């Protein structure tokens, strides 16, 4: 039986610049987090990227992934967070 | 196609990062009735063993849940069976002095257990005396000043009034003396011991907030309760929507309260499941912190009142409390605890600003408690306030709870050596405040009259 998918939402927010998508997706690939969906937009002059990933086959646990993403975010000058999708499902869906 | 819209994701980010959305506490309730023994030391060691066993994983599991969802859980706490029930059999035939000493020993055992499992507080150094007391109840009440001044994490709630029974005024006077004594014993820290003590009417059995939490007799073996937070989130929403009329504003607050409460529901469900205990309740109360903007007073002001406490404040708070209840109750499978809005003084920087500006008085705070849930909370008063006056302030608040059939508490601190207008610091989430003036007229005869104020006619149902 295939392992149940674990959906995590990666949120990237900040000033748009070259290398954000590459930088973040490189970490996801290295950790074995599979990108299921990616969208980006501008909200009130802020670049917002939302990536939905499946971490069920990830080589690292969520805490480590969060740490790596935060570090990359600092390098790129953007805010990066990784939260289980249920927080969004619970808050925004009845 | 994205599962969640950027608006939703950004809203969540803003609520957590900019408006201090968090879960105020997860509180694990633990039944200790099976620790009762006529041998005191045997009972105390069973209590330690059980608390450390049942709560051993609470902090680590709660931290894992915090990480998973990116939502901070500010406090991890325990609530146990009211200890007055545990000590009865061990105190049989023991002198009053010895009974007090043993009770303090039990408080120390609870403190050690709490420290061992790294929780912030342990509640349940409690007695339920709304219709009278037993030897165990009395020993607990009289030992409170020693027990709470010699421990760090132990909290006490004494229920002295109930809509069905009325108000035990003898207990109110005893609490007046206990509060004064506890303030004296912690005089070096501005009487902060009193922050761990609350006198209650209609205390709920599943309250996750301290110091009022205990594990009631109607509760299962153990249950996890959640206290949400979120005044900052509501304030931001109210501030952004200055042009809405009250009907539209109430609708907006409801929607916001729904989202805040859902976070509590999710965190509670998952933490309880990981611990293998029942998920109890979500307490819908908006609980402020001294953090700038995380304030109930600021929400009231955002509705168009210059400074909290000015005319209109009670109506504004009534709207807020009602909308929070309506939105919150839809968001959780089980509502419990106090579930309203909290208006502590020192823990809410906006309230303190209002007190300093002169718009907010003790009397206005009392009026406002008639439309919310916490009662008179974290209010420093002059150190020379008599025990009888403290007892009478308690009785006033108990009357509001009893007549309106709702839970209210009194947590006041007669700060030794301080007078009205002086500034006092309690530290951390307890915040700081100015000392509130108390009307300088005597209620001594009233407080010493004694006996039970009967339950109101409105309690005769059925």
PDB file of N, CA, C and O in Angstrom, chain B residues 282-340:
ATOM      1  N   UNK B 282     -12.726  23.528  23.777  1.00  0.00           N
ATOM      2  CA  UNK B 282     -12.006  24.751  23.431  1.00  0.00           C
ATOM      3  C   UNK B 282     -12.686  25.889  24.188  1.00  0.00           C
ATOM      4  O   UNK B 282     -13.903  26.030  24.139  1.00  0.00           O
ATOM      5  N   UNK B 283     -11.900  26.637  24.918  1.00  0.00           N
ATOM      6  CA  UNK B 283     -12.415  27.828  25.601  1.00  0.00           C
ATOM      7  C   UNK B 283     -12.287  28.990  24.621  1.00  0.00           C
ATOM      8  O   UNK B 283     -11.201  29.301  24.160  1.00  0.00           O
ATOM      9  N   UNK B 284     -13.420  29.595  24.277  1.00  0.00           N
ATOM     10  CA  UNK B 284     -13.443  30.616  23.225  1.00  0.00           C
ATOM     11  C   UNK B 284     -12.912  31.968  23.664  1.00  0.00           C
ATOM     12  O   UNK B 284     -12.834  32.887  22.854  1.00  0.00           O
ATOM     13  N   UNK B 285     -12.589  32.103  24.938  1.00  0.00           N
ATOM     14  CA  UNK B 285     -12.210  33.433  25.446  1.00  0.00           C
ATOM     15  C   UNK B 285     -11.060  34.052  24.669  1.00  0.00           C
ATOM     16  O   UNK B 285     -10.044  33.398  24.427  1.00  0.00           O
ATOM     17  N   UNK B 286     -11.217  35.313  24.316  1.00  0.00           N
ATOM     18  CA  UNK B 286     -10.102  36.071  23.764  1.00  0.00           C
ATOM     19  C   UNK B 286      -9.251  36.508  24.948  1.00  0.00           C
ATOM     20  O   UNK B 286      -9.712  37.258  25.800  1.00  0.00           O
ATOM     21  N   UNK B 287      -8.023  35.999  25.018  1.00  0.00           N
ATOM     22  CA  UNK B 287      -7.169  36.313  26.167  1.00  0.00           C
ATOM     23  C   UNK B 287      -6.046  37.245  25.740  1.00  0.00           C
ATOM     24  O   UNK B 287      -5.226  36.881  24.911  1.00  0.00           O
ATOM     25  N   UNK B 288      -6.008  38.454  26.276  1.00  0.00           N
ATOM     26  CA  UNK B 288      -4.964  39.394  25.867  1.00  0.00           C
ATOM     27  C   UNK B 288      -3.604  39.060  26.484  1.00  0.00           C
ATOM     28  O   UNK B 288      -3.518  38.261  27.419  1.00  0.00           O
ATOM     29  N   UNK B 289      -2.568  39.698  25.958  1.00  0.00           N
ATOM     30  CA  UNK B 289      -1.238  39.623  26.563  1.00  0.00           C
ATOM     31  C   UNK B 289      -0.718  41.060  26.670  1.00  0.00           C
ATOM     32  O   UNK B 289      -1.273  41.957  26.032  1.00  0.00           O
ATOM     33  N   UNK B 290       0.352  41.276  27.461  1.00  0.00           N
ATOM     34  CA  UNK B 290       0.877  42.646  27.564  1.00  0.00           C
ATOM     35  C   UNK B 290       1.503  43.137  26.250  1.00  0.00           C
ATOM     36  O   UNK B 290       1.861  44.311  26.143  1.00  0.00           O
ATOM     37  N   UNK B 291       1.639  42.254  25.273  1.00  0.00           N
ATOM     38  CA  UNK B 291       2.201  42.618  23.963  1.00  0.00           C
ATOM     39  C   UNK B 291       1.387  43.763  23.348  1.00  0.00           C
ATOM     40  O   UNK B 291       0.158  43.752  23.425  1.00  0.00           O
ATOM     41  N   UNK B 292       2.077  44.717  22.728  1.00  0.00           N
ATOM     42  CA  UNK B 292       1.378  45.877  22.163  1.00  0.00           C
ATOM     43  C   UNK B 292       0.341  45.428  21.118  1.00  0.00           C
ATOM     44  O   UNK B 292       0.649  44.671  20.211  1.00  0.00           O
ATOM     45  N   UNK B 293      -0.870  45.893  21.270  1.00  0.00           N
ATOM     46  CA  UNK B 293      -1.913  45.596  20.280  1.00  0.00           C
ATOM     47  C   UNK B 293      -2.692  44.328  20.546  1.00  0.00           C
ATOM     48  O   UNK B 293      -3.753  44.111  19.971  1.00  0.00           O
ATOM     49  N   UNK B 294      -2.168  43.461  21.416  1.00  0.00           N
ATOM     50  CA  UNK B 294      -2.865  42.198  21.713  1.00  0.00           C
ATOM     51  C   UNK B 294      -3.816  42.455  22.895  1.00  0.00           C
ATOM     52  O   UNK B 294      -3.694  41.846  23.948  1.00  0.00           O
ATOM     53  N   UNK B 295      -4.753  43.367  22.667  1.00  0.00           N
ATOM     54  CA  UNK B 295      -5.473  43.975  23.788  1.00  0.00           C
ATOM     55  C   UNK B 295      -6.966  44.050  23.533  1.00  0.00           C
ATOM     56  O   UNK B 295      -7.407  44.449  22.449  1.00  0.00           O
ATOM     57  N   UNK B 296      -7.745  43.679  24.537  1.00  0.00           N
ATOM     58  CA  UNK B 296      -9.204  43.831  24.441  1.00  0.00           C
ATOM     59  C   UNK B 296      -9.556  45.328  24.486  1.00  0.00           C
ATOM     60  O   UNK B 296     -10.440  45.791  23.769  1.00  0.00           O
ATOM     61  N   UNK B 297      -8.830  46.078  25.324  1.00  0.00           N
ATOM     62  CA  UNK B 297      -9.094  47.527  25.410  1.00  0.00           C
ATOM     63  C   UNK B 297      -8.942  48.170  24.043  1.00  0.00           C
ATOM     64  O   UNK B 297      -9.748  49.019  23.650  1.00  0.00           O
ATOM     65  N   UNK B 298      -7.913  47.749  23.295  1.00  0.00           N
ATOM     66  CA  UNK B 298      -7.686  48.329  21.971  1.00  0.00           C
ATOM     67  C   UNK B 298      -8.797  47.963  20.986  1.00  0.00           C
ATOM     68  O   UNK B 298      -9.088  48.726  20.063  1.00  0.00           O
ATOM     69  N   UNK B 299      -9.418  46.805  21.158  1.00  0.00           N
ATOM     70  CA  UNK B 299     -10.555  46.437  20.283  1.00  0.00           C
ATOM     71  C   UNK B 299     -11.715  47.396  20.572  1.00  0.00           C
ATOM     72  O   UNK B 299     -12.353  47.922  19.660  1.00  0.00           O
ATOM     73  N   UNK B 300     -11.969  47.612  21.859  1.00  0.00           N
ATOM     74  CA  UNK B 300     -13.055  48.511  22.252  1.00  0.00           C
ATOM     75  C   UNK B 300     -12.793  49.910  21.687  1.00  0.00           C
ATOM     76  O   UNK B 300     -13.684  50.557  21.130  1.00  0.00           O
ATOM     77  N   UNK B 301     -11.533  50.337  21.789  1.00  0.00           N
ATOM     78  CA  UNK B 301     -11.171  51.667  21.275  1.00  0.00           C
ATOM     79  C   UNK B 301     -11.294  51.720  19.753  1.00  0.00           C
ATOM     80  O   UNK B 301     -11.731  52.737  19.190  1.00  0.00           O
ATOM     81  N   UNK B 302     -10.949  50.610  19.093  1.00  0.00           N
ATOM     82  CA  UNK B 302     -11.049  50.578  17.619  1.00  0.00           C
ATOM     83  C   UNK B 302     -12.497  50.699  17.147  1.00  0.00           C
ATOM     84  O   UNK B 302     -12.765  51.048  16.007  1.00  0.00           O
ATOM     85  N   UNK B 303     -13.434  50.415  18.040  1.00  0.00           N
ATOM     86  CA  UNK B 303     -14.850  50.562  17.668  1.00  0.00           C
ATOM     87  C   UNK B 303     -15.284  52.025  17.709  1.00  0.00           C
ATOM     88  O   UNK B 303     -16.413  52.351  17.363  1.00  0.00           O
ATOM     89  N   UNK B 304     -14.409  52.908  18.218  1.00  0.00           N
ATOM     90  CA  UNK B 304     -14.738  54.335  18.189  1.00  0.00           C
ATOM     91  C   UNK B 304     -14.796  54.998  19.550  1.00  0.00           C
ATOM     92  O   UNK B 304     -15.404  56.059  19.706  1.00  0.00           O
ATOM     93  N   UNK B 305     -14.165  54.358  20.544  1.00  0.00           N
ATOM     94  CA  UNK B 305     -14.159  54.944  21.890  1.00  0.00           C
ATOM     95  C   UNK B 305     -12.754  55.475  22.170  1.00  0.00           C
ATOM     96  O   UNK B 305     -11.765  54.756  21.959  1.00  0.00           O
ATOM     97  N   UNK B 306     -12.669  56.709  22.610  1.00  0.00           N
ATOM     98  CA  UNK B 306     -11.358  57.368  22.747  1.00  0.00           C
ATOM     99  C   UNK B 306     -10.419  56.596  23.664  1.00  0.00           C
ATOM    100  O   UNK B 306      -9.253  56.382  23.356  1.00  0.00           O
ATOM    101  N   UNK B 307     -10.944  56.171  24.807  1.00  0.00           N
ATOM    102  CA  UNK B 307     -10.109  55.417  25.748  1.00  0.00           C
ATOM    103  C   UNK B 307     -11.015  54.429  26.488  1.00  0.00           C
ATOM    104  O   UNK B 307     -12.115  54.801  26.924  1.00  0.00           O
ATOM    105  N   UNK B 308     -10.565  53.193  26.598  1.00  0.00           N
ATOM    106  CA  UNK B 308     -11.410  52.140  27.185  1.00  0.00           C
ATOM    107  C   UNK B 308     -11.911  52.558  28.574  1.00  0.00           C
ATOM    108  O   UNK B 308     -11.140  53.090  29.376  1.00  0.00           O
ATOM    109  N   UNK B 309     -13.169  52.296  28.816  1.00  0.00           N
ATOM    110  CA  UNK B 309     -13.769  52.689  30.090  1.00  0.00           C
ATOM    111  C   UNK B 309     -14.695  53.875  29.916  1.00  0.00           C
ATOM    112  O   UNK B 309     -15.576  54.114  30.748  1.00  0.00           O
ATOM    113  N   UNK B 310     -14.502  54.618  28.814  1.00  0.00           N
ATOM    114  CA  UNK B 310     -15.393  55.753  28.533  1.00  0.00           C
ATOM    115  C   UNK B 310     -16.789  55.205  28.214  1.00  0.00           C
ATOM    116  O   UNK B 310     -16.927  54.027  27.869  1.00  0.00           O
ATOM    117  N   UNK B 311     -17.833  56.049  28.327  1.00  0.00           N
ATOM    118  CA  UNK B 311     -19.183  55.566  28.005  1.00  0.00           C
ATOM    119  C   UNK B 311     -19.222  54.862  26.650  1.00  0.00           C
ATOM    120  O   UNK B 311     -18.614  55.327  25.685  1.00  0.00           O
ATOM    121  N   UNK B 312     -19.921  53.752  26.594  1.00  0.00           N
ATOM    122  CA  UNK B 312     -19.974  52.940  25.377  1.00  0.00           C
ATOM    123  C   UNK B 312     -19.150  51.664  25.497  1.00  0.00           C
ATOM    124  O   UNK B 312     -19.364  50.693  24.767  1.00  0.00           O
ATOM    125  N   UNK B 313     -18.211  51.655  26.460  1.00  0.00           N
ATOM    126  CA  UNK B 313     -17.280  50.518  26.557  1.00  0.00           C
ATOM    127  C   UNK B 313     -17.988  49.209  26.891  1.00  0.00           C
ATOM    128  O   UNK B 313     -17.626  48.145  26.382  1.00  0.00           O
ATOM    129  N   UNK B 314     -19.005  49.276  27.750  1.00  0.00           N
ATOM    130  CA  UNK B 314     -19.701  48.038  28.135  1.00  0.00           C
ATOM    131  C   UNK B 314     -20.470  47.482  26.936  1.00  0.00           C
ATOM    132  O   UNK B 314     -20.450  46.271  26.683  1.00  0.00           O
ATOM    133  N   UNK B 315     -21.098  48.375  26.164  1.00  0.00           N
ATOM    134  CA  UNK B 315     -21.832  47.927  24.974  1.00  0.00           C
ATOM    135  C   UNK B 315     -20.874  47.337  23.952  1.00  0.00           C
ATOM    136  O   UNK B 315     -21.159  46.300  23.330  1.00  0.00           O
ATOM    137  N   UNK B 316     -19.728  47.988  23.780  1.00  0.00           N
ATOM    138  CA  UNK B 316     -18.729  47.488  22.823  1.00  0.00           C
ATOM    139  C   UNK B 316     -18.254  46.097  23.228  1.00  0.00           C
ATOM    140  O   UNK B 316     -18.141  45.185  22.397  1.00  0.00           O
ATOM    141  N   UNK B 317     -18.004  45.915  24.530  1.00  0.00           N
ATOM    142  CA  UNK B 317     -17.538  44.614  25.025  1.00  0.00           C
ATOM    143  C   UNK B 317     -18.630  43.551  24.879  1.00  0.00           C
ATOM    144  O   UNK B 317     -18.345  42.390  24.570  1.00  0.00           O
ATOM    145  N   UNK B 318     -19.881  43.964  25.079  1.00  0.00           N
ATOM    146  CA  UNK B 318     -20.996  43.017  24.929  1.00  0.00           C
ATOM    147  C   UNK B 318     -21.077  42.518  23.491  1.00  0.00           C
ATOM    148  O   UNK B 318     -21.237  41.311  23.239  1.00  0.00           O
ATOM    149  N   UNK B 319     -20.930  43.437  22.547  1.00  0.00           N
ATOM    150  CA  UNK B 319     -20.949  43.040  21.128  1.00  0.00           C
ATOM    151  C   UNK B 319     -19.813  42.068  20.838  1.00  0.00           C
ATOM    152  O   UNK B 319     -20.002  41.024  20.219  1.00  0.00           O
ATOM    153  N   UNK B 320     -18.637  42.429  21.328  1.00  0.00           N
ATOM    154  CA  UNK B 320     -17.456  41.598  21.082  1.00  0.00           C
ATOM    155  C   UNK B 320     -17.644  40.186  21.648  1.00  0.00           C
ATOM    156  O   UNK B 320     -17.427  39.187  20.960  1.00  0.00           O
ATOM    157  N   UNK B 321     -18.047  40.109  22.914  1.00  0.00           N
ATOM    158  CA  UNK B 321     -18.182  38.813  23.575  1.00  0.00           C
ATOM    159  C   UNK B 321     -19.202  37.937  22.846  1.00  0.00           C
ATOM    160  O   UNK B 321     -18.980  36.752  22.613  1.00  0.00           O
ATOM    161  N   UNK B 322     -20.315  38.548  22.479  1.00  0.00           N
ATOM    162  CA  UNK B 322     -21.373  37.789  21.812  1.00  0.00           C
ATOM    163  C   UNK B 322     -20.916  37.281  20.447  1.00  0.00           C
ATOM    164  O   UNK B 322     -21.148  36.113  20.095  1.00  0.00           O
ATOM    165  N   UNK B 323     -20.250  38.144  19.683  1.00  0.00           N
ATOM    166  CA  UNK B 323     -19.800  37.742  18.349  1.00  0.00           C
ATOM    167  C   UNK B 323     -18.747  36.641  18.447  1.00  0.00           C
ATOM    168  O   UNK B 323     -18.728  35.710  17.639  1.00  0.00           O
ATOM    169  N   UNK B 324     -17.881  36.738  19.454  1.00  0.00           N
ATOM    170  CA  UNK B 324     -16.853  35.717  19.647  1.00  0.00           C
ATOM    171  C   UNK B 324     -17.511  34.364  19.954  1.00  0.00           C
ATOM    172  O   UNK B 324     -17.121  33.326  19.434  1.00  0.00           O
ATOM    173  N   UNK B 325     -18.537  34.410  20.795  1.00  0.00           N
ATOM    174  CA  UNK B 325     -19.225  33.157  21.139  1.00  0.00           C
ATOM    175  C   UNK B 325     -19.904  32.556  19.920  1.00  0.00           C
ATOM    176  O   UNK B 325     -19.834  31.347  19.693  1.00  0.00           O
ATOM    177  N   UNK B 326     -20.577  33.398  19.139  1.00  0.00           N
ATOM    178  CA  UNK B 326     -21.303  32.885  17.970  1.00  0.00           C
ATOM    179  C   UNK B 326     -20.344  32.301  16.933  1.00  0.00           C
ATOM    180  O   UNK B 326     -20.580  31.222  16.407  1.00  0.00           O
ATOM    181  N   UNK B 327     -19.268  33.032  16.646  1.00  0.00           N
ATOM    182  CA  UNK B 327     -18.306  32.535  15.649  1.00  0.00           C
ATOM    183  C   UNK B 327     -17.550  31.336  16.170  1.00  0.00           C
ATOM    184  O   UNK B 327     -17.344  30.353  15.459  1.00  0.00           O
ATOM    185  N   UNK B 328     -17.161  31.413  17.431  1.00  0.00           N
ATOM    186  CA  UNK B 328     -16.344  30.346  18.019  1.00  0.00           C
ATOM    187  C   UNK B 328     -17.096  29.046  18.187  1.00  0.00           C
ATOM    188  O   UNK B 328     -16.552  27.964  17.943  1.00  0.00           O
ATOM    189  N   UNK B 329     -18.373  29.135  18.563  1.00  0.00           N
ATOM    190  CA  UNK B 329     -19.101  27.889  18.851  1.00  0.00           C
ATOM    191  C   UNK B 329     -19.320  27.062  17.593  1.00  0.00           C
ATOM    192  O   UNK B 329     -19.439  25.849  17.644  1.00  0.00           O
ATOM    193  N   UNK B 330     -19.329  27.719  16.452  1.00  0.00           N
ATOM    194  CA  UNK B 330     -19.453  27.000  15.172  1.00  0.00           C
ATOM    195  C   UNK B 330     -18.139  26.293  14.826  1.00  0.00           C
ATOM    196  O   UNK B 330     -18.129  25.317  14.077  1.00  0.00           O
ATOM    197  N   UNK B 331     -17.047  26.787  15.386  1.00  0.00           N
ATOM    198  CA  UNK B 331     -15.731  26.311  14.968  1.00  0.00           C
ATOM    199  C   UNK B 331     -15.222  25.117  15.761  1.00  0.00           C
ATOM    200  O   UNK B 331     -14.232  24.502  15.394  1.00  0.00           O
ATOM    201  N   UNK B 332     -15.869  24.797  16.848  1.00  0.00           N
ATOM    202  CA  UNK B 332     -15.357  23.704  17.670  1.00  0.00           C
ATOM    203  C   UNK B 332     -16.451  22.691  17.989  1.00  0.00           C
ATOM    204  O   UNK B 332     -17.632  23.028  18.027  1.00  0.00           O
ATOM    205  N   UNK B 333     -16.007  21.465  18.213  1.00  0.00           N
ATOM    206  CA  UNK B 333     -16.969  20.409  18.503  1.00  0.00           C
ATOM    207  C   UNK B 333     -17.504  20.523  19.923  1.00  0.00           C
ATOM    208  O   UNK B 333     -18.563  20.005  20.246  1.00  0.00           O
ATOM    209  N   UNK B 334     -16.782  21.202  20.799  1.00  0.00           N
ATOM    210  CA  UNK B 334     -17.215  21.304  22.185  1.00  0.00           C
ATOM    211  C   UNK B 334     -16.677  22.586  22.821  1.00  0.00           C
ATOM    212  O   UNK B 334     -15.475  22.770  22.920  1.00  0.00           O
ATOM    213  N   UNK B 335     -17.587  23.443  23.225  1.00  0.00           N
ATOM    214  CA  UNK B 335     -17.182  24.696  23.874  1.00  0.00           C
ATOM    215  C   UNK B 335     -17.173  24.471  25.384  1.00  0.00           C
ATOM    216  O   UNK B 335     -18.020  23.755  25.916  1.00  0.00           O
ATOM    217  N   UNK B 336     -16.232  25.085  26.082  1.00  0.00           N
ATOM    218  CA  UNK B 336     -16.224  24.932  27.544  1.00  0.00           C
ATOM    219  C   UNK B 336     -15.470  26.058  28.211  1.00  0.00           C
ATOM    220  O   UNK B 336     -15.241  27.111  27.610  1.00  0.00           O
ATOM    221  N   UNK B 337     -15.081  25.821  29.453  1.00  0.00           N
ATOM    222  CA  UNK B 337     -14.331  26.819  30.196  1.00  0.00           C
ATOM    223  C   UNK B 337     -15.142  28.072  30.436  1.00  0.00           C
ATOM    224  O   UNK B 337     -16.322  28.005  30.773  1.00  0.00           O
ATOM    225  N   UNK B 338     -14.518  29.210  30.214  1.00  0.00           N
ATOM    226  CA  UNK B 338     -15.167  30.493  30.493  1.00  0.00           C
ATOM    227  C   UNK B 338     -15.845  31.072  29.255  1.00  0.00           C
ATOM    228  O   UNK B 338     -16.914  31.651  29.332  1.00  0.00           O
ATOM    229  N   UNK B 339     -15.181  30.940  28.128  1.00  0.00           N
ATOM    230  CA  UNK B 339     -15.726  31.320  26.828  1.00  0.00           C
ATOM    231  C   UNK B 339     -16.437  32.665  26.785  1.00  0.00           C
ATOM    232  O   UNK B 339     -17.660  32.761  26.778  1.00  0.00           O
ATOM    233  N   UNK B 340     -15.645  33.693  26.732  1.00  0.00           N
ATOM    234  CA  UNK B 340     -16.171  35.047  26.565  1.00  0.00           C
ATOM    235  C   UNK B 340     -15.027  35.921  26.106  1.00  0.00           C
ATOM    236  O   UNK B 340     -14.351  35.597  25.149  1.00  0.00           O
TER     237      UNK B 340
END
